[in-house]
PDB file of C-alpha atoms in Angstrom:
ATOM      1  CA  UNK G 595      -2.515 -13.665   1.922  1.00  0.00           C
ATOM      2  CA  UNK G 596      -5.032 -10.493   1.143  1.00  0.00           C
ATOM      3  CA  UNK G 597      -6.786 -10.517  -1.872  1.00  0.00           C
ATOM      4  CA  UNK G 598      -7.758  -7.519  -3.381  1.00  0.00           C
ATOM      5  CA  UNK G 599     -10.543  -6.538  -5.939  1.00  0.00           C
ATOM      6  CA  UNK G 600      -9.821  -2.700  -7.415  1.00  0.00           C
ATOM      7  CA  UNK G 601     -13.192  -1.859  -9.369  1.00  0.00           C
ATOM      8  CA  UNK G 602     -12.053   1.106 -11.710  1.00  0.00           C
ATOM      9  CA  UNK G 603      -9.090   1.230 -13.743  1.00  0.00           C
ATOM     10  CA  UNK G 604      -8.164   4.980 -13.969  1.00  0.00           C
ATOM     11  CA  UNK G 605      -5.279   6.987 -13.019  1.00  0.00           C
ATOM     12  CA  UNK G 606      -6.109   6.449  -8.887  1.00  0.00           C
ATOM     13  CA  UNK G 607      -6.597   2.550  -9.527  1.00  0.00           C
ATOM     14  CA  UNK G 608      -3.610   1.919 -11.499  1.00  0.00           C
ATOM     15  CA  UNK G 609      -1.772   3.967  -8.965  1.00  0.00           C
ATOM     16  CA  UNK G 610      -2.976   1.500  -6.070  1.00  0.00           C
ATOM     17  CA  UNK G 611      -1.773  -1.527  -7.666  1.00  0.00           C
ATOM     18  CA  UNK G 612       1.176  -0.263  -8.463  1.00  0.00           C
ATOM     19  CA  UNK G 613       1.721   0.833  -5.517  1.00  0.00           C
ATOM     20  CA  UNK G 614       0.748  -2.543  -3.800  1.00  0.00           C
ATOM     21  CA  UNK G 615       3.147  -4.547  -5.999  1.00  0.00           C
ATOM     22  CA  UNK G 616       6.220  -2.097  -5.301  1.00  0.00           C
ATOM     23  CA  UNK G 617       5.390  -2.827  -1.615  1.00  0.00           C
ATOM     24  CA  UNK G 618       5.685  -6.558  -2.109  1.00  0.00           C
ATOM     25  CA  UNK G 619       2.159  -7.586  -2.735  1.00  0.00           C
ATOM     26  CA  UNK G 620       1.753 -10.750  -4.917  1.00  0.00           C
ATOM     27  CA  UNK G 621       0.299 -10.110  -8.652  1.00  0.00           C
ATOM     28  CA  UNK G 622      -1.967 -13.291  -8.153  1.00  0.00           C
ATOM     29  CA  UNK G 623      -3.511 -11.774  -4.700  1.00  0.00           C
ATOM     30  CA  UNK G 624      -5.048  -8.775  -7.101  1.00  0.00           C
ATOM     31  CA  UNK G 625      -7.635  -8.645  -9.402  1.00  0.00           C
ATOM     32  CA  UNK G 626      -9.075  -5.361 -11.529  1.00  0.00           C
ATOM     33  CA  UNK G 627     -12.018  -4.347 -12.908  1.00  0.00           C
ATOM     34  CA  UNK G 628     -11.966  -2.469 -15.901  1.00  0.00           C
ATOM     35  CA  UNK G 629     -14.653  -2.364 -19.109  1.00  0.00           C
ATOM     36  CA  UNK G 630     -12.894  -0.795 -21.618  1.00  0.00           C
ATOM     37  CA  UNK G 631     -10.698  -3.641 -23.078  1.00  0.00           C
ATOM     38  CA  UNK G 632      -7.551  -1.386 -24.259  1.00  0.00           C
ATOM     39  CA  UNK G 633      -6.858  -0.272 -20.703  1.00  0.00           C
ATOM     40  CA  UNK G 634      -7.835  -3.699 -19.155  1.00  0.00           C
ATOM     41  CA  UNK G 635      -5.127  -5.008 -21.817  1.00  0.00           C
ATOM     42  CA  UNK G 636      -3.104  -2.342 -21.084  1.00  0.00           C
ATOM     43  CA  UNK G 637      -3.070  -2.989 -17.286  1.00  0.00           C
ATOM     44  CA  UNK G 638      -2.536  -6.773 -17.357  1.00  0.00           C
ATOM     45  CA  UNK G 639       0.342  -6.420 -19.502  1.00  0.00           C
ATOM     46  CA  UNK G 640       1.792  -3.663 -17.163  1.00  0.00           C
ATOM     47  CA  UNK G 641       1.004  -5.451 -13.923  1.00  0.00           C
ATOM     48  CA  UNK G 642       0.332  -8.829 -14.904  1.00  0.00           C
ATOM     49  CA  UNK G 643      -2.601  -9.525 -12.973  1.00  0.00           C
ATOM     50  CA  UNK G 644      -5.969 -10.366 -13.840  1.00  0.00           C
ATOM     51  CA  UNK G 645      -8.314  -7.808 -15.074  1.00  0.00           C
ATOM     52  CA  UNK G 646     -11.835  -8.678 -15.830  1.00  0.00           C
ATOM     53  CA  UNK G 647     -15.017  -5.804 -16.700  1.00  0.00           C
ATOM     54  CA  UNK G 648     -17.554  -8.034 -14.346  1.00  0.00           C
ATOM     55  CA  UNK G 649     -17.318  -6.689 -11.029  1.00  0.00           C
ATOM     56  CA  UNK G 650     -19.238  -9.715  -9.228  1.00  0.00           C
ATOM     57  CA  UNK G 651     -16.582 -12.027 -10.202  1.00  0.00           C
ATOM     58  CA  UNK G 652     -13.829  -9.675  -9.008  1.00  0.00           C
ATOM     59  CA  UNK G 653     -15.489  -9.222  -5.262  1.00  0.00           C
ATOM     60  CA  UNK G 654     -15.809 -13.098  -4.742  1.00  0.00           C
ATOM     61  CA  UNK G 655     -13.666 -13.898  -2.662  1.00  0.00           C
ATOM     62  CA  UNK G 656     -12.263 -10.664  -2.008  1.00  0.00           C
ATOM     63  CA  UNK G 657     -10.933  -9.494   1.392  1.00  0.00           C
ATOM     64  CA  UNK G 658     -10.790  -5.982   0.400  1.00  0.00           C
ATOM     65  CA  UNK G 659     -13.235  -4.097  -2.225  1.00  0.00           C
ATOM     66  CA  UNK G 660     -11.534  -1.319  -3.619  1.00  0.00           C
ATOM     67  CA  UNK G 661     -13.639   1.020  -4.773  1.00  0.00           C
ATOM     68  CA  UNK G 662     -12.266   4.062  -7.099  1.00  0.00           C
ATOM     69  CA  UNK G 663     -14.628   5.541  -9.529  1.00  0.00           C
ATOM     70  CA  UNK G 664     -16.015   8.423 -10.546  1.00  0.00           C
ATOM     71  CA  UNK G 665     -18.936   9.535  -8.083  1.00  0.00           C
ATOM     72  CA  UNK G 666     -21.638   9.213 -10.282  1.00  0.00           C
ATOM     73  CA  UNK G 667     -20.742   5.697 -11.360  1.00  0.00           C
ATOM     74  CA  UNK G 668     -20.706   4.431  -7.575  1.00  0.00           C
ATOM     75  CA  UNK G 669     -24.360   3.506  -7.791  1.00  0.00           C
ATOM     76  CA  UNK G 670     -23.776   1.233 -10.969  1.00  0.00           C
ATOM     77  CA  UNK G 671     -20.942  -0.189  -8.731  1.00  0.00           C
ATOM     78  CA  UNK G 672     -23.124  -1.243  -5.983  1.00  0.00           C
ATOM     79  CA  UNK G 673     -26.019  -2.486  -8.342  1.00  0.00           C
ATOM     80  CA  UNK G 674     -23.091  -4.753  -9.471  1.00  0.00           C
ATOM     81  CA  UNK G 675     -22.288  -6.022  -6.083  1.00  0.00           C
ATOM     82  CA  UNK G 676     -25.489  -6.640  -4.936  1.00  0.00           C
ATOM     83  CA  UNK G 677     -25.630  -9.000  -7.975  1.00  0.00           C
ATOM     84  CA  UNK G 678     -22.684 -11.024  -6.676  1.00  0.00           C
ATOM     85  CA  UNK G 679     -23.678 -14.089  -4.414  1.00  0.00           C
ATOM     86  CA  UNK G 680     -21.705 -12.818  -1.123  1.00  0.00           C
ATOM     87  CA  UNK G 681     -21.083 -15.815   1.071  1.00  0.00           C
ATOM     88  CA  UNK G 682     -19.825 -15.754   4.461  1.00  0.00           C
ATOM     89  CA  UNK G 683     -16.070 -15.220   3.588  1.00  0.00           C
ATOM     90  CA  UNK G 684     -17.039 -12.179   1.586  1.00  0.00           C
ATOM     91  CA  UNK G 685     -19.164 -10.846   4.644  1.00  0.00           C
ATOM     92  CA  UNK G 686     -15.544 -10.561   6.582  1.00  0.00           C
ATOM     93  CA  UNK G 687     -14.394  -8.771   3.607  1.00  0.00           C
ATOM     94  CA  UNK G 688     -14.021  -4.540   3.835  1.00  0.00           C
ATOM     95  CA  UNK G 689     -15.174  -2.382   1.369  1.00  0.00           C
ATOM     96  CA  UNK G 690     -12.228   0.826   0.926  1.00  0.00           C
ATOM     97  CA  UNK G 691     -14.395   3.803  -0.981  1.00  0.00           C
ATOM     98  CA  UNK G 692     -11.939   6.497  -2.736  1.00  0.00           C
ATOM     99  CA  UNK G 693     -14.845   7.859  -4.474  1.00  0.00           C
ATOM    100  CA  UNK G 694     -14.753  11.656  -3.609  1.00  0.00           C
ATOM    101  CA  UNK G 695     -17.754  12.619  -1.021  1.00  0.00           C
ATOM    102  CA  UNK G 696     -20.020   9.711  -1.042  1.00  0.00           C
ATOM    103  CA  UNK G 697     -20.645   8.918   2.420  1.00  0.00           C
ATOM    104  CA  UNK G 698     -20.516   5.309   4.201  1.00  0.00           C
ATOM    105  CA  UNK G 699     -24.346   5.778   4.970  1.00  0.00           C
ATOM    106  CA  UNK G 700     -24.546   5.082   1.501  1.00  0.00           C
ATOM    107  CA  UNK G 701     -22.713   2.181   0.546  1.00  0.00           C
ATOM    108  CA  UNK G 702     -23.801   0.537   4.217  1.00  0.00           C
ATOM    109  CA  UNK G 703     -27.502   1.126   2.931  1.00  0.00           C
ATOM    110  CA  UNK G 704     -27.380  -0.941   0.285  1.00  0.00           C
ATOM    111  CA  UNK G 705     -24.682  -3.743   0.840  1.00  0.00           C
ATOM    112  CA  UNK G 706     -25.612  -6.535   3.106  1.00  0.00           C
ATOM    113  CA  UNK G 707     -26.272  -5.935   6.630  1.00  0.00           C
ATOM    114  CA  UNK G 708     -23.099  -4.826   8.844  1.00  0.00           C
ATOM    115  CA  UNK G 709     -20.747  -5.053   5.764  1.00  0.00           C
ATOM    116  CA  UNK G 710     -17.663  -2.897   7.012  1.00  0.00           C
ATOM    117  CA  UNK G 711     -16.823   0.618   4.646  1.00  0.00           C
ATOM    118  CA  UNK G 712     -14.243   2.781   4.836  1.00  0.00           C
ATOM    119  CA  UNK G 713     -14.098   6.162   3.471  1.00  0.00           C
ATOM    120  CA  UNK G 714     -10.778   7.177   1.940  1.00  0.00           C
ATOM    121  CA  UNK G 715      -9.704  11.037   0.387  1.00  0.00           C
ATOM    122  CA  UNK G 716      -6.693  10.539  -0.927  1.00  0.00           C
ATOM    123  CA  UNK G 717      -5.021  12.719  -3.447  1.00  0.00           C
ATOM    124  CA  UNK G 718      -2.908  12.874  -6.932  1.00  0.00           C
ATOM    125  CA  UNK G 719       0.433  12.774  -5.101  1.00  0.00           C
ATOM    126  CA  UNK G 720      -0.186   9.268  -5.147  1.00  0.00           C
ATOM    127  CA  UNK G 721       0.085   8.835  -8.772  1.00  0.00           C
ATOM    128  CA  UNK G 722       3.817   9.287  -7.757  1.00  0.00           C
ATOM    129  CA  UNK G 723       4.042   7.177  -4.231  1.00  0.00           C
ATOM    130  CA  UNK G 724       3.579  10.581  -2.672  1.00  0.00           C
ATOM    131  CA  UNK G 725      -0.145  10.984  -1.354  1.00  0.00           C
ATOM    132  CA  UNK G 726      -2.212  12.147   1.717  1.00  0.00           C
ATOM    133  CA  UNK G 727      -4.540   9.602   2.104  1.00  0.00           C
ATOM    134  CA  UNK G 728      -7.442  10.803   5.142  1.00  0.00           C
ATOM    135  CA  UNK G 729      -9.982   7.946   6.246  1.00  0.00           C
ATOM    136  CA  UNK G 730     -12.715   7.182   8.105  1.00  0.00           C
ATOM    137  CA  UNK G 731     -14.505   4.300   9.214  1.00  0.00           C
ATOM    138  CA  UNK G 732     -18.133   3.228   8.929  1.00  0.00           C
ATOM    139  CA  UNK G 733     -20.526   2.164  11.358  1.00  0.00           C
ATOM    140  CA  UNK G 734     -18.979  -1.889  11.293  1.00  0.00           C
ATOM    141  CA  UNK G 735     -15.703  -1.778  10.451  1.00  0.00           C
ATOM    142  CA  UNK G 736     -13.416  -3.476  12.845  1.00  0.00           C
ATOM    143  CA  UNK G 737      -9.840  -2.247  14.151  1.00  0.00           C
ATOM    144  CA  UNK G 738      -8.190  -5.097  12.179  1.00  0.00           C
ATOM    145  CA  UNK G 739     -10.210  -3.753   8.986  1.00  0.00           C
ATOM    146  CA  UNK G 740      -9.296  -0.313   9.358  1.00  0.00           C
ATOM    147  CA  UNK G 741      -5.185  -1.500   9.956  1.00  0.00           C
ATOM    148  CA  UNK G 742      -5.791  -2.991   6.982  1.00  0.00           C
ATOM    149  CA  UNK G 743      -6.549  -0.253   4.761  1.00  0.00           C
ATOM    150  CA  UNK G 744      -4.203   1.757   6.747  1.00  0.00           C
ATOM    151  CA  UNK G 745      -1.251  -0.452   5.028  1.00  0.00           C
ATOM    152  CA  UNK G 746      -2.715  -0.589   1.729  1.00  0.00           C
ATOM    153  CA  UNK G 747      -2.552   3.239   1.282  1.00  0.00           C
ATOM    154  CA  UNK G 748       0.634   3.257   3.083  1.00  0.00           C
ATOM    155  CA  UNK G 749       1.600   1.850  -0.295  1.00  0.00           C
ATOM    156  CA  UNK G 750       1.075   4.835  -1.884  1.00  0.00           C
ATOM    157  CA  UNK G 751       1.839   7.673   0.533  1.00  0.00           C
ATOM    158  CA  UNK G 752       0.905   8.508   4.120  1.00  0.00           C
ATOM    159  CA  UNK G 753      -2.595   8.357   5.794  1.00  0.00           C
ATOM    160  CA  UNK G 754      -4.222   9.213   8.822  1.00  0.00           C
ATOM    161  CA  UNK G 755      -7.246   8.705  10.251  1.00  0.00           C
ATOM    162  CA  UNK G 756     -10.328  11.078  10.914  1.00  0.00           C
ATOM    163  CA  UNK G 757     -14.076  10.924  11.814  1.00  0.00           C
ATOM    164  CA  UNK G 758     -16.800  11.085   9.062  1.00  0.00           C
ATOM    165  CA  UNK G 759     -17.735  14.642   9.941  1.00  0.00           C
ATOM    166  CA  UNK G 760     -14.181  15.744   9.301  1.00  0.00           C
ATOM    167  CA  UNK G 761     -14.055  14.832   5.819  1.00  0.00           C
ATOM    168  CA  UNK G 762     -15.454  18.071   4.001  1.00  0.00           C
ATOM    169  CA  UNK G 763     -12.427  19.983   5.871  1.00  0.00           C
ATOM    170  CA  UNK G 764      -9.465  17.125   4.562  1.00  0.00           C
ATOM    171  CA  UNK G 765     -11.344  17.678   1.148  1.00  0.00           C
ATOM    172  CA  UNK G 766     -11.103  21.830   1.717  1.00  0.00           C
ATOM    173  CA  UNK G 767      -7.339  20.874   3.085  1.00  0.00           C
ATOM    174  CA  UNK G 768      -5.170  18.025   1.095  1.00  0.00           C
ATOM    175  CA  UNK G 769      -7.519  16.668  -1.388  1.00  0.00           C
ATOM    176  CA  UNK G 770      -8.145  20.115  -3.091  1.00  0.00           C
ATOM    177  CA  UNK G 771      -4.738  21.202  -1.797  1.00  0.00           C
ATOM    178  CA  UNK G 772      -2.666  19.897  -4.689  1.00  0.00           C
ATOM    179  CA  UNK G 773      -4.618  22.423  -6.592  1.00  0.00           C
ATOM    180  CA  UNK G 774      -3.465  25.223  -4.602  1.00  0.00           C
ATOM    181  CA  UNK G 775       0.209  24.167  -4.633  1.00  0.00           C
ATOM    182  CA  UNK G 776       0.343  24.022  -8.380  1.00  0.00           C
ATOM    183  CA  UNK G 777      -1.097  27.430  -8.544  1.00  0.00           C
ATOM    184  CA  UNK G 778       1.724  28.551  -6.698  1.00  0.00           C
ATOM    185  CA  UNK G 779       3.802  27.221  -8.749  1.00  0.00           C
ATOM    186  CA  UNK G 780       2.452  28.376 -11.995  1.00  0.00           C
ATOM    187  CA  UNK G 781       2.332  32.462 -11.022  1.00  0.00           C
ATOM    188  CA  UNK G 782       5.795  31.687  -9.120  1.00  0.00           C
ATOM    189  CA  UNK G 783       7.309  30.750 -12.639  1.00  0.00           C
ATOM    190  CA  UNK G 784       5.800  33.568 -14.181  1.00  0.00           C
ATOM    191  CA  UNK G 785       6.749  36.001 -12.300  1.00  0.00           C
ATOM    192  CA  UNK G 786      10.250  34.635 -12.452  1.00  0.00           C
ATOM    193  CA  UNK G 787       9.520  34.747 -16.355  1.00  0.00           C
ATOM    194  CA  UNK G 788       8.950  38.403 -15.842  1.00  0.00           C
ATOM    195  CA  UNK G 789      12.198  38.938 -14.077  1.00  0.00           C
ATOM    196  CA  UNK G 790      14.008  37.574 -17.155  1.00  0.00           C
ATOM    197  CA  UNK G 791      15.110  34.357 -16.219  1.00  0.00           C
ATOM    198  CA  UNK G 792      13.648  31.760 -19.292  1.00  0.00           C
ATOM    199  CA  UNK G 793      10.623  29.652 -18.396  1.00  0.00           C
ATOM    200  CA  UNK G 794      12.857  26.466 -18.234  1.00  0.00           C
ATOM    201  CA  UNK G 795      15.067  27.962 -15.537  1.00  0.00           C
ATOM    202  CA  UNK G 796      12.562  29.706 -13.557  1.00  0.00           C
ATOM    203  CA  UNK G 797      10.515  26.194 -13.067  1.00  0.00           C
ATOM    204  CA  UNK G 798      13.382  24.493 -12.424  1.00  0.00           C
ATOM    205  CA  UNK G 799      13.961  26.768  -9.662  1.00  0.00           C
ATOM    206  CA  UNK G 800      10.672  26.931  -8.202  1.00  0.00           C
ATOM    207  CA  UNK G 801      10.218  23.067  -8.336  1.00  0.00           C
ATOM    208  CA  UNK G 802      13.112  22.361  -6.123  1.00  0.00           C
ATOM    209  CA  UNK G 803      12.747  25.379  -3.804  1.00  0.00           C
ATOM    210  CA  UNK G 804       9.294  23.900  -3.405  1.00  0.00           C
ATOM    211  CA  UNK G 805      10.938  20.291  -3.319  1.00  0.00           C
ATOM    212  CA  UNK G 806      13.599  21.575  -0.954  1.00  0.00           C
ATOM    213  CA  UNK G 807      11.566  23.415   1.211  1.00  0.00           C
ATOM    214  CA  UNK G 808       8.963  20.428   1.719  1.00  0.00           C
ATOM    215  CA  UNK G 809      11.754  18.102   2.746  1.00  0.00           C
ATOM    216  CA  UNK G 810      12.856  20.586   5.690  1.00  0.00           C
ATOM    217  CA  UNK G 811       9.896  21.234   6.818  1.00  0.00           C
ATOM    218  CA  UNK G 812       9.162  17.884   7.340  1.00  0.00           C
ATOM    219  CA  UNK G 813      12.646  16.554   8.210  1.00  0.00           C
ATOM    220  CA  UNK G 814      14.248  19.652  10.849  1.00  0.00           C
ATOM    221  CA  UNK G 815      11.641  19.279  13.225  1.00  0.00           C
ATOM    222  CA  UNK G 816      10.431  23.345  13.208  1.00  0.00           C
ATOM    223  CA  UNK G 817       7.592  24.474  12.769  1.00  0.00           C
ATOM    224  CA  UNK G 818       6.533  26.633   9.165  1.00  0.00           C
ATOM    225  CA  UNK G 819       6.804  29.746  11.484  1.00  0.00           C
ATOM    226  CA  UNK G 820      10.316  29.368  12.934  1.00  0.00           C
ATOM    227  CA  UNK G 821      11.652  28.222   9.266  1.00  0.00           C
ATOM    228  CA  UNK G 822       9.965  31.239   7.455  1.00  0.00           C
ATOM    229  CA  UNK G 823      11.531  33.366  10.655  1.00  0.00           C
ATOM    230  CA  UNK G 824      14.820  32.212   9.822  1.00  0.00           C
ATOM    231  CA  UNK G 825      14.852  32.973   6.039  1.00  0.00           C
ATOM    232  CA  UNK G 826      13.713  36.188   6.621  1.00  0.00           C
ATOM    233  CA  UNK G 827      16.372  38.738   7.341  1.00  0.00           C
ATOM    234  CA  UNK G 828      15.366  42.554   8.812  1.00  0.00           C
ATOM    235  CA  UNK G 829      14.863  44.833   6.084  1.00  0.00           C
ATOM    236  CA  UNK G 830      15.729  41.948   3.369  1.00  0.00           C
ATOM    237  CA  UNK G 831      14.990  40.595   0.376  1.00  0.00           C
ATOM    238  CA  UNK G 832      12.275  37.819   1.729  1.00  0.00           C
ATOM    239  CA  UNK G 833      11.202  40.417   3.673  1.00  0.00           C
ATOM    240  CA  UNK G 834       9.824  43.109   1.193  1.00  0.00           C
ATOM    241  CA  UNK G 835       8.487  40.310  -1.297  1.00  0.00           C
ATOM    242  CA  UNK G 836       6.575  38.749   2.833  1.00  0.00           C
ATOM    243  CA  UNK G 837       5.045  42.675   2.987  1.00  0.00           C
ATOM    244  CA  UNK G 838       4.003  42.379  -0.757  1.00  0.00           C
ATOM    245  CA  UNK G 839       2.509  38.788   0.123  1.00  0.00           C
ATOM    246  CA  UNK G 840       0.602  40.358   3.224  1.00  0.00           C
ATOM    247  CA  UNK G 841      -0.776  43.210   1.441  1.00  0.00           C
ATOM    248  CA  UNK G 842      -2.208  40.743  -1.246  1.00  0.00           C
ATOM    249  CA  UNK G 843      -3.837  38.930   1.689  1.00  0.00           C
ATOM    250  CA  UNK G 844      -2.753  36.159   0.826  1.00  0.00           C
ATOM    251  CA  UNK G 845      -3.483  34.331   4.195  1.00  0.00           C
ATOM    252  CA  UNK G 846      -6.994  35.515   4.141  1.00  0.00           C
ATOM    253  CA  UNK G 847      -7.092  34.583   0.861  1.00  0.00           C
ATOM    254  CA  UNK G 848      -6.206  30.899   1.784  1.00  0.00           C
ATOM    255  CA  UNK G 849      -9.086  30.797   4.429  1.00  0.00           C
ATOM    256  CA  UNK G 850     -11.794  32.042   2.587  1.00  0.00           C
ATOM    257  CA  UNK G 851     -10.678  29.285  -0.269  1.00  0.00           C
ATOM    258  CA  UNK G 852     -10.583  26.202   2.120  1.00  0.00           C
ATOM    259  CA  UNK G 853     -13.656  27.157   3.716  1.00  0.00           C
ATOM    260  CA  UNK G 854     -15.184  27.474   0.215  1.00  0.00           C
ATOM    261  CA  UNK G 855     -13.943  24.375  -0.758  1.00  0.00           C
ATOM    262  CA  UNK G 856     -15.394  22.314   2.769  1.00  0.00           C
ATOM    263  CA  UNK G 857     -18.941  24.654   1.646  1.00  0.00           C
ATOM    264  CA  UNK G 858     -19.138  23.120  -1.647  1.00  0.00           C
ATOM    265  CA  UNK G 859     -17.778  19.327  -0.560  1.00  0.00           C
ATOM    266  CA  UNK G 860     -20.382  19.193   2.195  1.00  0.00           C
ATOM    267  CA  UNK G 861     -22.827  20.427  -0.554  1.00  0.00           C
ATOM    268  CA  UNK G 862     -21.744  17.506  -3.059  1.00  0.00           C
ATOM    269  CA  UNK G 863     -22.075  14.857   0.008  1.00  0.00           C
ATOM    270  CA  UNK G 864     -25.555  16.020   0.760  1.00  0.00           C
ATOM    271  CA  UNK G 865     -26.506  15.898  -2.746  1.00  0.00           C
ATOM    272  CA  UNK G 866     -24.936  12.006  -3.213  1.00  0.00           C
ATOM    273  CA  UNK G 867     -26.625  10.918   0.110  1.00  0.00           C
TER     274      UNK G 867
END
């Protein structure tokens, strides 16, 4: 038996425990924080587990601390915990951060000595079972730990595990990355819009050509290269619209945007630090 304390109640939280009950977690092994009393209502009738808006009594006796706020509310968060009377059994308790670029230095700083963190950057696939989940271990966490919150997020997608210094590029890469898909899809349907097809056809179309062509990617084994290759016939229709792509620079485009995003995500971590 794991328990597990999720301090925040939003969108990524109530995707978590969803998440960990559809994967056969017990209701009575979880416990949420959450201070507005409609959604904490609204989450114990949904899940029914207990919610409470004091996050001492959630971590007590907690094996993992789920952390998923808004940056700016972490420090509240930790102000909280360091309220809480952590006894030994709480000291071999991990704390799982999904709190966009707030390093482990931080929450290591100012939770008892050699407490265990884990950084997570997940993403909003998860809201649907579907997420990319990167993380990265603090200073103390243990192998057994870092399993651990492997299998929660498992719950809720895939996940993989990176160094610290790696996070600003996942950030550039998968967490903004949702972001760049949808855009895609947006001027996709447009333009299909402008080709005369309604707006109800064209996005069905472009949502399962993207749905489609995500599912063979990942399932036939190829690479992006060979299956773009092998859709693209001399002098044919994929590839005149490939030259038009190419001319926009659309590739360069795509660097210069991930490498803004990883400018500005290192720039948010220095300034939480």
């Amino acid at each position: 038996m794991t328990r597990i304390a999720v301090i925040g109640g939003g969108r990524i939280g109530e995707a978590l425990i969803a998440g960990l009950l559809e994967s056969g977690r017990a209701s009575k092994d979880l416990v949420a924080v959450e201070p507005m009393k409609a959604r904490a209502e609204l989450l114990a009738e949904r899940f029914g587990i207990r919610v409470t808006a004091e996050i001492a009594d959630a971590a007590i006796g907690a094996d993992l601390i789920v952390i998923a706020v808004k940056p700016h509310d972490v420090d509240g968060v930790l102000t909280e915990l360091q309220k809480a009377e952590i006894g030994e059994q709480e000291r071999e308790a991990v704390l799982m951060s999904l709190a966009a670029g707030v390093p482990t230095a931080r929450f290591e700083a100012k939770l008892p000595a050699g407490f265990p963190v884990v950084r997570v950057m997940p993403n909003t696939p998860m809201l649907v079972g579907q997420g990319m989940s990167a993380i990265a271990p603090g200073r103390y966490t243990r192998p057994e730990q870092l399993a651990l919150v492997t299998e929660v997020l498992e719950s809720v997608g895939k996940v993989v595990t990176v160094s610290e210094s790696q996070m600003d590029a996942v950030t550039a890469v998968s967490g903004s990355g949702p972001a760049y898909f949808f855009l895609v899809v947006e001027a996709m349907i447009d333009a299909s819009v402008g080709l005369g097809l309604t707006r109800d056809v064209a996005t069905q179309l472009v949502v399962q050509t993207m749905l489609g062509s995500a599912a063979l990617l990942e399932e036939s084994g190829q690479s992006a290269v060979e299956l773009r290759a092998a859709v693209t016939s001399p002098a044919g229709t994929t590839a005149a619209a490939l030259r038009e792509l190419e001319r926009g620079a659309v590739r360069s485009a795509f660097h210069e945007a991930l490498n803004a995003a990883k400018r500005r995500s290192a720039e948010q971590g220095a300034a939480a630090d």
